Tab-separated table of C-alpha atoms and ligand atoms in Angstrom:
chain	number	residue	atom	x	y	z
L	1	MET	CA	109.114	73.451	54.328
L	2	ALA	CA	106.183	71.283	55.347
L	3	ASP	CA	106.312	67.893	56.989
L	4	TRP	CA	108.515	65.770	54.686
L	5	THR	CA	106.702	62.567	55.621
L	6	LYS	CA	103.757	63.700	53.475
L	7	SER	CA	103.909	64.445	49.776
L	8	PHE	CA	101.534	66.835	48.016
L	9	TRP	CA	99.558	63.801	46.791
L	10	MET	CA	99.164	62.392	50.315
L	11	VAL	CA	96.794	65.219	51.219
L	12	VAL	CA	94.439	62.567	49.830
L	13	PRO	CA	94.993	59.841	52.453
L	14	PRO	CA	96.066	56.466	51.060
L	15	ILE	CA	93.631	53.679	52.013
L	16	THR	CA	95.210	51.342	54.570
L	17	GLY	CA	94.495	47.730	55.528
L	18	LYS	CA	93.565	46.095	58.816
L	19	VAL	CA	96.400	46.217	61.341
L	20	GLU	CA	96.393	42.582	62.445
L	21	ALA	CA	97.958	39.228	61.557
L	22	PRO	CA	97.027	38.120	58.028
L	23	LYS	CA	94.902	35.037	57.346
L	24	ASP	CA	96.510	32.156	55.432
L	25	GLY	CA	95.447	30.857	52.017
L	26	GLY	CA	94.978	31.973	48.429
L	27	ILE	CA	97.353	34.376	46.690
L	28	ALA	CA	99.284	36.944	48.714
L	29	VAL	CA	100.440	40.162	47.054
L	30	ILE	CA	103.279	41.794	48.960
L	31	GLY	CA	103.046	45.545	48.448
L	32	SER	CA	100.067	47.865	48.077
L	33	GLY	CA	101.556	50.579	45.868
L	34	LEU	CA	100.831	50.940	42.166
L	35	SER	CA	102.207	47.414	41.580
L	36	GLY	CA	100.507	45.573	44.437
L	37	ALA	CA	97.180	47.391	43.972
L	38	SER	CA	97.332	46.699	40.228
L	39	VAL	CA	98.257	43.009	40.663
L	40	ALA	CA	95.307	42.540	43.036
L	41	TYR	CA	93.039	44.382	40.601
L	42	TRP	CA	94.095	42.334	37.546
L	43	LEU	CA	93.934	38.991	39.400
L	44	LEU	CA	90.386	39.762	40.550
L	45	GLU	CA	89.503	41.027	37.078
L	46	ASN	CA	90.610	37.596	35.811
L	47	GLY	CA	88.145	35.883	38.101
L	48	LEU	CA	90.330	34.929	41.088
L	49	ASP	CA	88.642	35.649	44.386
L	50	ASP	CA	91.089	34.675	47.133
L	51	VAL	CA	93.553	37.562	47.178
L	52	THR	CA	95.351	39.022	50.201
L	53	ILE	CA	97.337	42.282	50.071
L	54	LEU	CA	100.127	42.885	52.605
L	55	ASP	CA	102.175	46.016	53.194
L	56	PHE	CA	104.602	47.562	55.658
L	57	GLU	CA	105.378	51.266	56.229
L	58	GLN	CA	103.214	51.931	53.219
L	59	GLU	CA	103.524	55.703	53.661
L	60	LYS	CA	107.105	55.408	52.355
L	61	ALA	CA	105.989	53.857	49.042
L	62	ALA	CA	107.181	55.615	45.879
L	63	THR	CA	103.576	55.418	44.676
L	64	TYR	CA	102.624	58.383	46.901
L	65	ARG	CA	105.880	60.254	46.267
L	66	ASN	CA	106.212	60.505	42.484
L	67	CYS	CA	105.511	63.233	39.930
L	68	GLY	CA	102.349	61.788	38.379
L	69	HIS	CA	103.838	61.388	34.879
L	70	ILE	CA	102.421	58.588	32.708
L	71	LEU	CA	104.953	58.553	29.910
L	72	TYR	CA	105.477	56.750	26.656
L	73	GLY	CA	108.907	55.100	26.515
L	74	THR	CA	111.278	54.207	29.309
L	75	VAL	CA	113.664	56.265	31.366
L	76	GLU	CA	116.032	56.163	28.337
L	77	SER	CA	115.538	58.272	25.214
L	78	MET	CA	114.789	56.317	22.020
L	79	MET	CA	118.386	57.029	21.002
L	80	ALA	CA	119.822	55.623	24.242
L	81	LEU	CA	117.407	52.681	24.210
L	82	THR	CA	118.504	51.827	20.662
L	83	ALA	CA	122.191	52.187	21.524
L	84	LEU	CA	121.761	49.862	24.516
L	85	HIS	CA	119.482	47.177	23.066
L	86	GLY	CA	119.353	47.604	19.268
L	87	GLU	CA	116.608	49.180	17.178
L	88	GLN	CA	114.245	46.215	17.065
L	89	VAL	CA	114.151	45.771	20.852
L	90	ALA	CA	113.804	49.545	21.299
L	91	ARG	CA	110.840	49.543	18.880
L	92	GLU	CA	109.141	46.647	20.688
L	93	ILE	CA	109.660	48.219	24.122
L	94	TRP	CA	108.505	51.660	22.951
L	95	GLY	CA	105.382	50.177	21.378
L	96	TYR	CA	104.582	48.217	24.526
L	97	SER	CA	105.146	51.288	26.710
L	98	ILE	CA	102.413	53.060	24.739
L	99	ASP	CA	99.996	50.153	25.228
L	100	ILE	CA	100.519	50.190	28.996
L	101	CYS	CA	100.025	53.966	29.243
L	102	HIS	CA	96.681	53.423	27.521
L	103	GLU	CA	95.966	50.596	29.973
L	104	VAL	CA	96.042	53.162	32.827
L	105	ARG	CA	93.616	55.386	30.897
L	106	ASP	CA	91.324	52.452	30.144
L	107	THR	CA	91.287	51.254	33.767
L	108	ILE	CA	90.387	54.762	34.963
L	109	LYS	CA	87.538	54.798	32.442
L	110	ARG	CA	86.404	51.230	33.245
L	111	LEU	CA	86.231	51.962	36.974
L	112	ASN	CA	84.818	55.443	36.419
L	113	MET	CA	87.594	56.689	38.674
L	114	ASP	CA	88.206	60.307	39.636
L	115	ALA	CA	92.014	60.366	39.299
L	116	ASP	CA	92.615	63.793	37.665
L	117	TYR	CA	93.736	61.995	34.497
L	118	ARG	CA	94.781	64.232	31.583
L	119	GLN	CA	96.287	63.040	28.325
L	120	ASP	CA	97.928	66.232	27.078
L	121	GLY	CA	101.458	65.152	26.179
L	122	TYR	CA	105.023	65.353	27.413
L	123	MET	CA	107.925	67.625	26.557
L	124	VAL	CA	111.586	66.664	26.859
L	125	ILE	CA	113.533	69.926	27.041
L	126	ALA	CA	117.253	70.072	26.165
L	127	ILE	CA	119.470	72.247	28.323
L	128	ASP	CA	122.629	71.879	26.236
L	129	ASP	CA	123.661	71.152	22.647
L	130	VAL	CA	124.497	67.484	23.323
L	131	GLU	CA	120.978	66.847	24.616
L	132	ASP	CA	119.490	68.863	21.754
L	133	LYS	CA	121.229	66.540	19.297
L	134	GLU	CA	120.081	63.441	21.210
L	135	ILE	CA	116.511	64.735	21.016
L	136	LYS	CA	116.771	65.258	17.250
L	137	ASP	CA	118.295	61.784	16.781
L	138	SER	CA	115.560	60.258	18.958
L	139	ILE	CA	112.836	61.956	16.916
L	140	GLU	CA	114.363	60.577	13.722
L	141	LEU	CA	114.416	57.072	15.222
L	142	LEU	CA	110.874	57.412	16.547
L	143	HIS	CA	109.568	58.527	13.143
L	144	ARG	CA	111.475	55.726	11.389
L	145	ASN	CA	109.743	53.240	13.683
L	146	GLY	CA	106.277	54.716	13.226
L	147	PHE	CA	105.944	56.734	16.465
L	148	ASP	CA	104.604	60.269	16.790
L	149	SER	CA	106.895	63.050	18.107
L	150	ARG	CA	107.837	66.567	17.038
L	151	TYR	CA	110.820	68.862	17.432
L	152	VAL	CA	110.079	72.185	19.137
L	153	PRO	CA	112.687	74.838	18.278
L	154	LYS	CA	114.439	76.838	21.038
L	155	ALA	CA	112.508	80.069	20.308
L	156	GLU	CA	109.203	78.240	20.724
L	157	VAL	CA	110.356	76.581	23.968
L	158	GLU	CA	111.394	80.005	25.313
L	159	ALA	CA	108.022	81.460	24.317
L	160	MET	CA	106.447	78.734	26.463
L	161	GLY	CA	108.113	80.223	29.559
L	162	PHE	CA	111.528	78.536	29.815
L	163	LYS	CA	115.063	80.045	29.932
L	164	ASN	CA	118.554	78.752	29.214
L	165	VAL	CA	117.223	75.917	27.109
L	166	ARG	CA	117.697	74.549	23.579
L	167	GLY	CA	115.046	72.701	21.555
L	168	ALA	CA	112.590	70.109	22.849
L	169	ARG	CA	110.746	66.937	21.854
L	170	TYR	CA	106.985	67.067	22.215
L	171	GLU	CA	105.042	63.862	22.177
L	172	PRO	CA	101.255	64.130	22.385
L	173	GLY	CA	100.174	60.757	23.830
L	174	SER	CA	101.658	60.844	27.337
L	175	ALA	CA	99.493	61.752	30.292
L	176	HIS	CA	99.421	62.496	34.008
L	177	ALA	CA	97.168	61.624	36.935
L	178	HIS	CA	96.885	61.730	40.710
L	179	PRO	CA	98.828	58.638	41.839
L	180	VAL	CA	97.131	58.287	45.241
L	181	LYS	CA	93.642	58.618	43.750
L	182	PHE	CA	94.497	56.038	41.067
L	183	ARG	CA	96.004	53.603	43.579
L	184	ASN	CA	93.129	54.124	46.038
L	185	GLY	CA	90.652	53.450	43.228
L	186	LEU	CA	92.317	50.098	42.521
L	187	ILE	CA	92.495	49.141	46.205
L	188	GLN	CA	88.861	50.116	46.800
L	189	ASN	CA	87.825	48.035	43.799
L	190	ALA	CA	89.804	45.051	45.142
L	191	LEU	CA	88.245	45.437	48.599
L	192	ASP	CA	84.761	45.702	47.082
L	193	ARG	CA	85.418	42.406	45.329
L	194	GLY	CA	86.416	40.676	48.553
L	195	ALA	CA	90.211	41.051	48.719
L	196	ARG	CA	91.711	41.030	52.226
L	197	TYR	CA	94.187	43.799	53.055
L	198	PHE	CA	96.565	43.832	56.042
L	199	SER	CA	98.876	46.747	56.827
L	200	GLY	CA	101.967	46.881	59.016
L	201	VAL	CA	103.002	43.314	58.132
L	202	LYS	CA	106.801	43.361	57.878
L	203	VAL	CA	107.552	40.475	55.531
L	204	SER	CA	111.092	39.183	56.084
L	205	SER	CA	111.180	36.142	53.777
L	206	VAL	CA	109.219	34.394	51.040
L	207	GLU	CA	110.092	30.742	50.391
L	208	GLU	CA	108.305	27.847	48.688
L	209	VAL	CA	108.012	24.907	51.088
L	210	GLY	CA	106.181	21.829	49.767
L	211	ASP	CA	102.843	22.790	48.260
L	212	PHE	CA	102.798	26.238	49.908
L	213	VAL	CA	104.723	29.468	50.009
L	214	GLU	CA	105.788	30.427	53.510
L	215	VAL	CA	105.792	34.143	54.206
L	216	LYS	CA	107.500	35.152	57.445
L	217	SER	CA	106.595	38.354	59.279
L	218	GLN	CA	106.600	39.669	62.865
L	219	HIS	CA	103.254	37.826	63.230
L	220	GLY	CA	104.838	34.421	62.466
L	221	THR	CA	104.710	32.167	59.396
L	222	HIS	CA	101.814	32.502	56.954
L	223	LYS	CA	101.038	29.903	54.277
L	224	PHE	CA	99.736	30.874	50.843
L	225	ASP	CA	99.160	28.918	47.621
L	226	ALA	CA	101.141	31.518	45.690
L	227	VAL	CA	102.812	34.869	46.359
L	228	VAL	CA	103.505	37.938	44.218
L	229	ILE	CA	106.421	40.134	45.272
L	230	ALA	CA	105.304	43.661	44.346
L	231	ALA	CA	107.574	45.652	46.631
L	232	ASN	CA	109.727	47.280	43.915
L	233	ALA	CA	112.879	48.765	45.543
L	234	TYR	CA	112.131	46.925	48.790
L	235	SER	CA	112.005	43.486	47.148
L	236	PRO	CA	115.628	42.478	48.003
L	237	LEU	CA	114.877	43.130	51.700
L	238	LEU	CA	112.276	40.367	51.774
L	239	SER	CA	113.235	38.049	48.918
L	240	ARG	CA	116.380	35.936	48.641
L	241	PHE	CA	115.683	35.586	44.901
L	242	PHE	CA	116.021	39.367	44.462
L	243	ALA	CA	118.923	39.780	46.886
L	244	GLU	CA	121.112	37.004	45.483
L	245	ARG	CA	120.641	38.055	41.862
L	246	LYS	CA	120.961	41.765	42.676
L	247	LEU	CA	117.991	42.389	40.361
L	248	VAL	CA	117.328	45.916	41.618
L	249	ASP	CA	119.226	48.689	43.377
L	250	PRO	CA	117.324	51.279	45.430
L	251	PHE	CA	117.834	54.954	44.601
L	252	LYS	CA	116.307	58.063	46.077
L	253	GLY	CA	114.284	60.592	44.117
L	254	GLN	CA	113.253	63.936	45.554
L	255	ILE	CA	110.555	66.499	44.731
L	256	ILE	CA	109.658	70.024	45.849
L	257	THR	CA	106.264	71.663	45.275
L	258	SER	CA	105.394	75.349	45.495
L	259	LYS	CA	102.334	77.032	46.937
L	260	PRO	CA	99.720	77.807	44.242
L	261	LEU	CA	101.135	80.489	41.923
L	262	LYS	CA	99.575	83.369	39.984
L	263	HIS	CA	102.001	82.727	37.105
L	264	GLN	CA	100.237	81.548	33.947
L	265	PHE	CA	102.054	78.365	32.933
L	266	LYS	CA	101.860	77.623	29.217
L	267	VAL	CA	103.162	74.080	29.753
L	268	LYS	CA	101.176	72.369	32.499
L	269	TYR	CA	101.666	68.811	31.312
L	270	PRO	CA	104.686	66.616	32.226
L	271	HIS	CA	108.040	67.972	31.109
L	272	SER	CA	111.630	67.103	31.871
L	273	PHE	CA	115.122	68.503	31.388
L	274	ASP	CA	118.691	67.252	31.305
L	275	HIS	CA	118.028	63.708	30.010
L	276	GLY	CA	115.102	63.338	32.435
L	277	TYR	CA	117.205	64.068	35.523
L	278	GLU	CA	114.773	66.897	36.326
L	279	TYR	CA	111.045	66.376	35.813
L	280	ALA	CA	108.074	68.639	36.482
L	281	LEU	CA	104.304	69.008	36.440
L	282	ILE	CA	101.870	71.812	37.195
L	283	SER	CA	99.230	70.676	39.686
L	284	GLU	CA	95.500	71.189	39.214
L	285	ASP	CA	95.746	74.156	41.644
L	286	ASN	CA	98.686	75.744	39.736
L	287	ARG	CA	101.637	74.637	41.855
L	288	LEU	CA	105.010	73.912	40.295
L	289	MET	CA	106.091	70.386	41.225
L	290	ILE	CA	109.673	69.577	40.260
L	291	GLY	CA	111.907	66.643	41.104
L	292	GLY	CA	115.321	65.260	40.354
L	293	TRP	CA	118.824	66.782	40.645
L	294	ARG	CA	120.213	63.639	42.353
L	295	ASN	CA	122.813	63.271	39.558
L	296	ASN	CA	124.560	66.364	40.971
L	297	THR	CA	125.165	64.751	44.389
L	298	PRO	CA	128.148	62.565	45.279
L	299	GLY	CA	127.020	58.951	44.751
L	300	GLY	CA	123.804	60.020	42.993
L	301	GLU	CA	121.610	58.961	45.973
L	302	ILE	CA	121.998	55.298	44.973
L	303	GLY	CA	121.805	52.416	47.482
L	304	THR	CA	119.707	54.135	50.146
L	305	TYR	CA	116.309	53.528	51.741
L	306	ASP	CA	116.374	56.853	53.610
L	307	VAL	CA	113.345	58.972	52.630
L	308	VAL	CA	114.421	62.119	54.511
L	309	PRO	CA	114.907	64.848	51.876
L	310	ASN	CA	118.484	65.942	51.208
L	311	PRO	CA	118.714	69.768	51.715
L	312	THR	CA	121.394	70.041	49.004
L	313	VAL	CA	118.987	68.531	46.474
L	314	GLU	CA	116.173	70.819	47.700
L	315	LYS	CA	118.378	73.869	47.114
L	316	GLY	CA	119.611	72.478	43.779
L	317	LEU	CA	116.008	72.122	42.577
L	318	GLN	CA	115.088	75.648	43.700
L	319	ASP	CA	118.114	77.086	41.857
L	320	PHE	CA	117.248	74.973	38.803
L	321	VAL	CA	113.794	76.604	38.704
L	322	GLN	CA	115.344	80.097	38.919
L	323	HIS	CA	117.668	79.233	36.053
L	324	HIS	CA	115.195	77.562	33.682
L	325	TYR	CA	111.686	78.951	34.329
L	326	ASP	CA	110.761	82.510	33.420
L	327	ILE	CA	108.640	83.168	36.527
L	328	LYS	CA	108.577	86.737	37.862
L	329	GLU	CA	106.778	86.184	41.179
L	330	LYS	CA	108.511	84.985	44.347
L	331	ILE	CA	108.039	81.248	44.690
L	332	GLU	CA	107.237	79.853	48.115
L	333	TRP	CA	107.987	76.141	48.436
L	334	GLU	CA	105.430	74.254	50.504
L	335	PHE	CA	106.160	70.543	50.060
L	336	SER	CA	109.425	68.642	49.949
L	337	TRP	CA	109.661	64.879	50.016
L	338	ALA	CA	111.688	61.902	48.817
L	339	GLY	CA	110.936	58.326	47.784
L	340	ILE	CA	112.799	55.204	46.772
L	341	MET	CA	112.799	53.807	43.237
L	342	ALA	CA	114.304	50.566	41.910
L	343	ALA	CA	117.026	50.607	39.243
L	344	SER	CA	116.708	47.357	37.319
L	345	LYS	CA	119.817	45.312	36.450
L	346	THR	CA	118.579	44.845	32.872
L	347	GLY	CA	116.909	48.243	32.442
L	348	PHE	CA	113.538	46.435	32.158
L	349	PRO	CA	111.076	45.312	34.839
L	350	PHE	CA	110.985	41.736	36.159
L	351	ILE	CA	107.579	40.180	35.498
L	352	GLY	CA	106.756	36.501	35.928
L	353	PRO	CA	107.630	33.454	38.023
L	354	THR	CA	110.871	33.337	39.966
L	355	THR	CA	112.848	30.081	40.297
L	356	SER	CA	109.929	28.928	42.427
L	357	PRO	CA	106.798	28.365	40.279
L	358	ARG	CA	104.581	29.584	43.137
L	359	VAL	CA	106.468	32.842	43.722
L	360	TYR	CA	106.001	35.590	41.150
L	361	THR	CA	107.269	39.107	40.825
L	362	CYS	CA	106.327	42.410	39.307
L	363	ALA	CA	109.010	45.026	40.072
L	364	GLY	CA	111.962	47.086	38.812
L	365	TYR	CA	110.695	50.098	36.875
L	366	THR	CA	113.800	52.349	36.962
L	367	GLY	CA	111.882	55.582	37.451
L	368	HIS	CA	108.903	55.065	35.103
L	369	GLY	CA	106.622	53.126	37.412
L	370	PHE	CA	103.189	54.691	36.949
L	371	SER	CA	102.312	53.039	33.652
L	372	TRP	CA	104.871	50.250	33.963
L	373	ALA	CA	103.550	49.068	37.345
L	374	HIS	CA	99.975	48.924	36.118
L	375	GLY	CA	100.902	47.371	32.760
L	376	SER	CA	103.386	44.925	34.298
L	377	ALA	CA	100.719	43.808	36.765
L	378	LYS	CA	98.317	43.097	33.902
L	379	LEU	CA	101.002	41.091	32.107
L	380	LEU	CA	101.796	39.183	35.302
L	381	ALA	CA	98.131	38.323	35.823
L	382	ASP	CA	97.972	37.087	32.204
L	383	ILE	CA	101.085	34.934	32.779
L	384	MET	CA	99.635	33.502	35.999
L	385	MET	CA	96.256	32.771	34.381
L	386	GLY	CA	97.761	31.212	31.248
L	387	ASN	CA	96.255	33.941	29.013
L	388	PRO	CA	97.937	34.913	25.726
L	389	ILE	CA	100.890	37.229	26.348
L	390	PRO	CA	102.722	39.640	24.025
L	391	ALA	CA	106.113	38.644	22.567
L	392	VAL	CA	107.769	41.534	24.412
L	393	ALA	CA	107.292	39.588	27.697
L	394	LYS	CA	110.522	37.701	26.971
L	395	TYR	CA	112.546	40.787	27.946
L	396	PHE	CA	111.036	40.816	31.432
L	397	ASN	CA	111.837	37.265	32.585
L	398	PRO	CA	113.043	37.515	36.219
L	399	LYS	CA	115.160	34.358	35.854
L	400	THR	CA	117.486	35.760	33.163
S	501	FAD	C1	110.550	61.132	43.558
S	501	FAD	C2	109.944	60.147	42.629
S	501	FAD	C3	109.389	60.571	41.424
S	501	FAD	C4	108.822	59.654	40.553
S	501	FAD	N1	108.157	60.122	39.459
S	501	FAD	C5	107.537	59.247	38.635
S	501	FAD	C6	106.721	59.715	37.572
S	501	FAD	O1	106.460	60.906	37.419
S	501	FAD	N2	106.189	58.797	36.716
S	501	FAD	C7	106.418	57.458	36.885
S	501	FAD	O2	105.977	56.676	36.044
S	501	FAD	N3	107.112	56.989	37.943
S	501	FAD	C8	107.657	57.839	38.821
S	501	FAD	N4	108.332	57.386	39.921
S	501	FAD	C9	108.442	55.935	40.113
S	501	FAD	C10	107.141	55.310	40.612
S	501	FAD	O3	106.613	56.077	41.667
S	501	FAD	C11	107.437	53.896	41.101
S	501	FAD	O4	108.106	53.171	40.099
S	501	FAD	C12	106.155	53.173	41.471
S	501	FAD	O5	105.420	53.925	42.399
S	501	FAD	C13	106.474	51.804	42.031
S	501	FAD	O6	105.309	51.292	42.623
S	501	FAD	P1	105.412	49.957	43.457
S	501	FAD	O7	104.073	49.666	43.956
S	501	FAD	O8	106.100	48.920	42.646
S	501	FAD	O9	106.425	50.303	44.641
S	501	FAD	P2	106.197	51.252	45.906
S	501	FAD	O10	105.196	52.289	45.615
S	501	FAD	O11	107.543	51.690	46.366
S	501	FAD	O12	105.543	50.292	46.975
S	501	FAD	C14	106.307	49.311	47.652
S	501	FAD	C15	105.347	48.508	48.485
S	501	FAD	O13	106.068	47.465	49.155
S	501	FAD	C16	105.624	47.392	50.495
S	501	FAD	N5	106.698	46.825	51.335
S	501	FAD	C17	107.974	47.250	51.411
S	501	FAD	N6	108.657	46.485	52.288
S	501	FAD	C18	107.784	45.570	52.771
S	501	FAD	C19	107.891	44.498	53.702
S	501	FAD	N7	109.026	44.200	54.317
S	501	FAD	N8	106.782	43.767	53.965
S	501	FAD	C20	105.596	44.038	53.351
S	501	FAD	N9	105.463	45.026	52.430
S	501	FAD	C21	106.529	45.785	52.148
S	501	FAD	C22	105.287	48.827	50.865
S	501	FAD	O14	104.396	48.880	51.945
S	501	FAD	C23	104.651	49.327	49.563
S	501	FAD	O15	103.276	49.026	49.567
S	501	FAD	C24	108.870	58.269	40.844
S	501	FAD	C25	109.398	57.840	42.057
S	501	FAD	C26	109.921	58.763	42.954
S	501	FAD	C27	110.469	58.289	44.260
């Protein structure tokens, strides 16, 4: 396997900031992944002009290590979401998740960005009868609440090139894009509008002191008027607010990617299996990219910040492909990498002010961070600017 420090996406190098001590003043955004880049973008879009982005070991960010899916919904099926939170909350969250997916599309269009964006749907494939039933129940709930989705019978799923499967749920509105290109586009836009960007700044604490927020790093103490914590899984390592409330738990996700294949994939758009525990995409150059399988390991890869791939998971993913994809040619695996996501205590992201009115956060996406990071950042900017906000924002209050 190739160098695990680089994902397939990182062949496009992420833009980095100046490696020096940051300047004080204005609003600091801690994190330069999809969240931090999006927060900076939305703040500048709202007319603010004194924005500083800080990051540390940015190459480890989940933003460069995901599967590129931009999906309607959350990590839970509509059935599970309804069972956990009730039908009305599930409807509100599902509706909002669609809006934020479209927000990614609209930003790409607005900035005329080349981010390999395609809106060609998403398929949730059942691998046993229990999941097949959950899919059918979810479709019924989605239809009842006015959302589009269709059941794909087993024979049709098999004809699309899968084996040992049951039926599936196809939903046409989801999309996929190149996460590094999208994030770079946002960062470049922020830099063009005068944002300052400093890399290699290891933030160790964020505390409001008097009329400022003090941010401590290896360079000393930096004073800002306000700070946004946009470090997702890493937030508890630099914020007492996150650590004390145990708002998020880190967990490790892992992906392998083949060399370009001759095999003609009928499903190239995002698809997943086994309640989303395995997820896949076909790259623009016809590689199979598949991640997941952590649920089969002892402990489920929860509570770690170690981004070295686990060989057991690598092998599990390769065997999963043999078992579920009808591919005749020999697959050579070229990339293997891991990244750290944040499991949220409430199942929803935390967007808004913390107990300190000058310290805000935008984090906790439990696996679905592409659209949620960008949409959450827009909502956070609206909260900070006093713009109208949707009613659904009440579910994302970091102080609850
Ligand atoms: C294997 C895998 C597959 C995934 N697949 C998908 C998918 O297909 N679709 C989807 O929607 N989501 C997916 N996700 C989740 C998604 O990638 C994340 O939710 C999203 O990237 C979070 O972005 P972020 O900017 O909040 O956090 P990150 O990208 O993790 O960025 C964290 C930022 O915090 C900074 N930071 C950390 N510590 C410090 C510190 N001490 N001081 C200063 N800065 C610091 C880092 O430099 C970095 O910039 C996947 C994640 C993984 C790991």
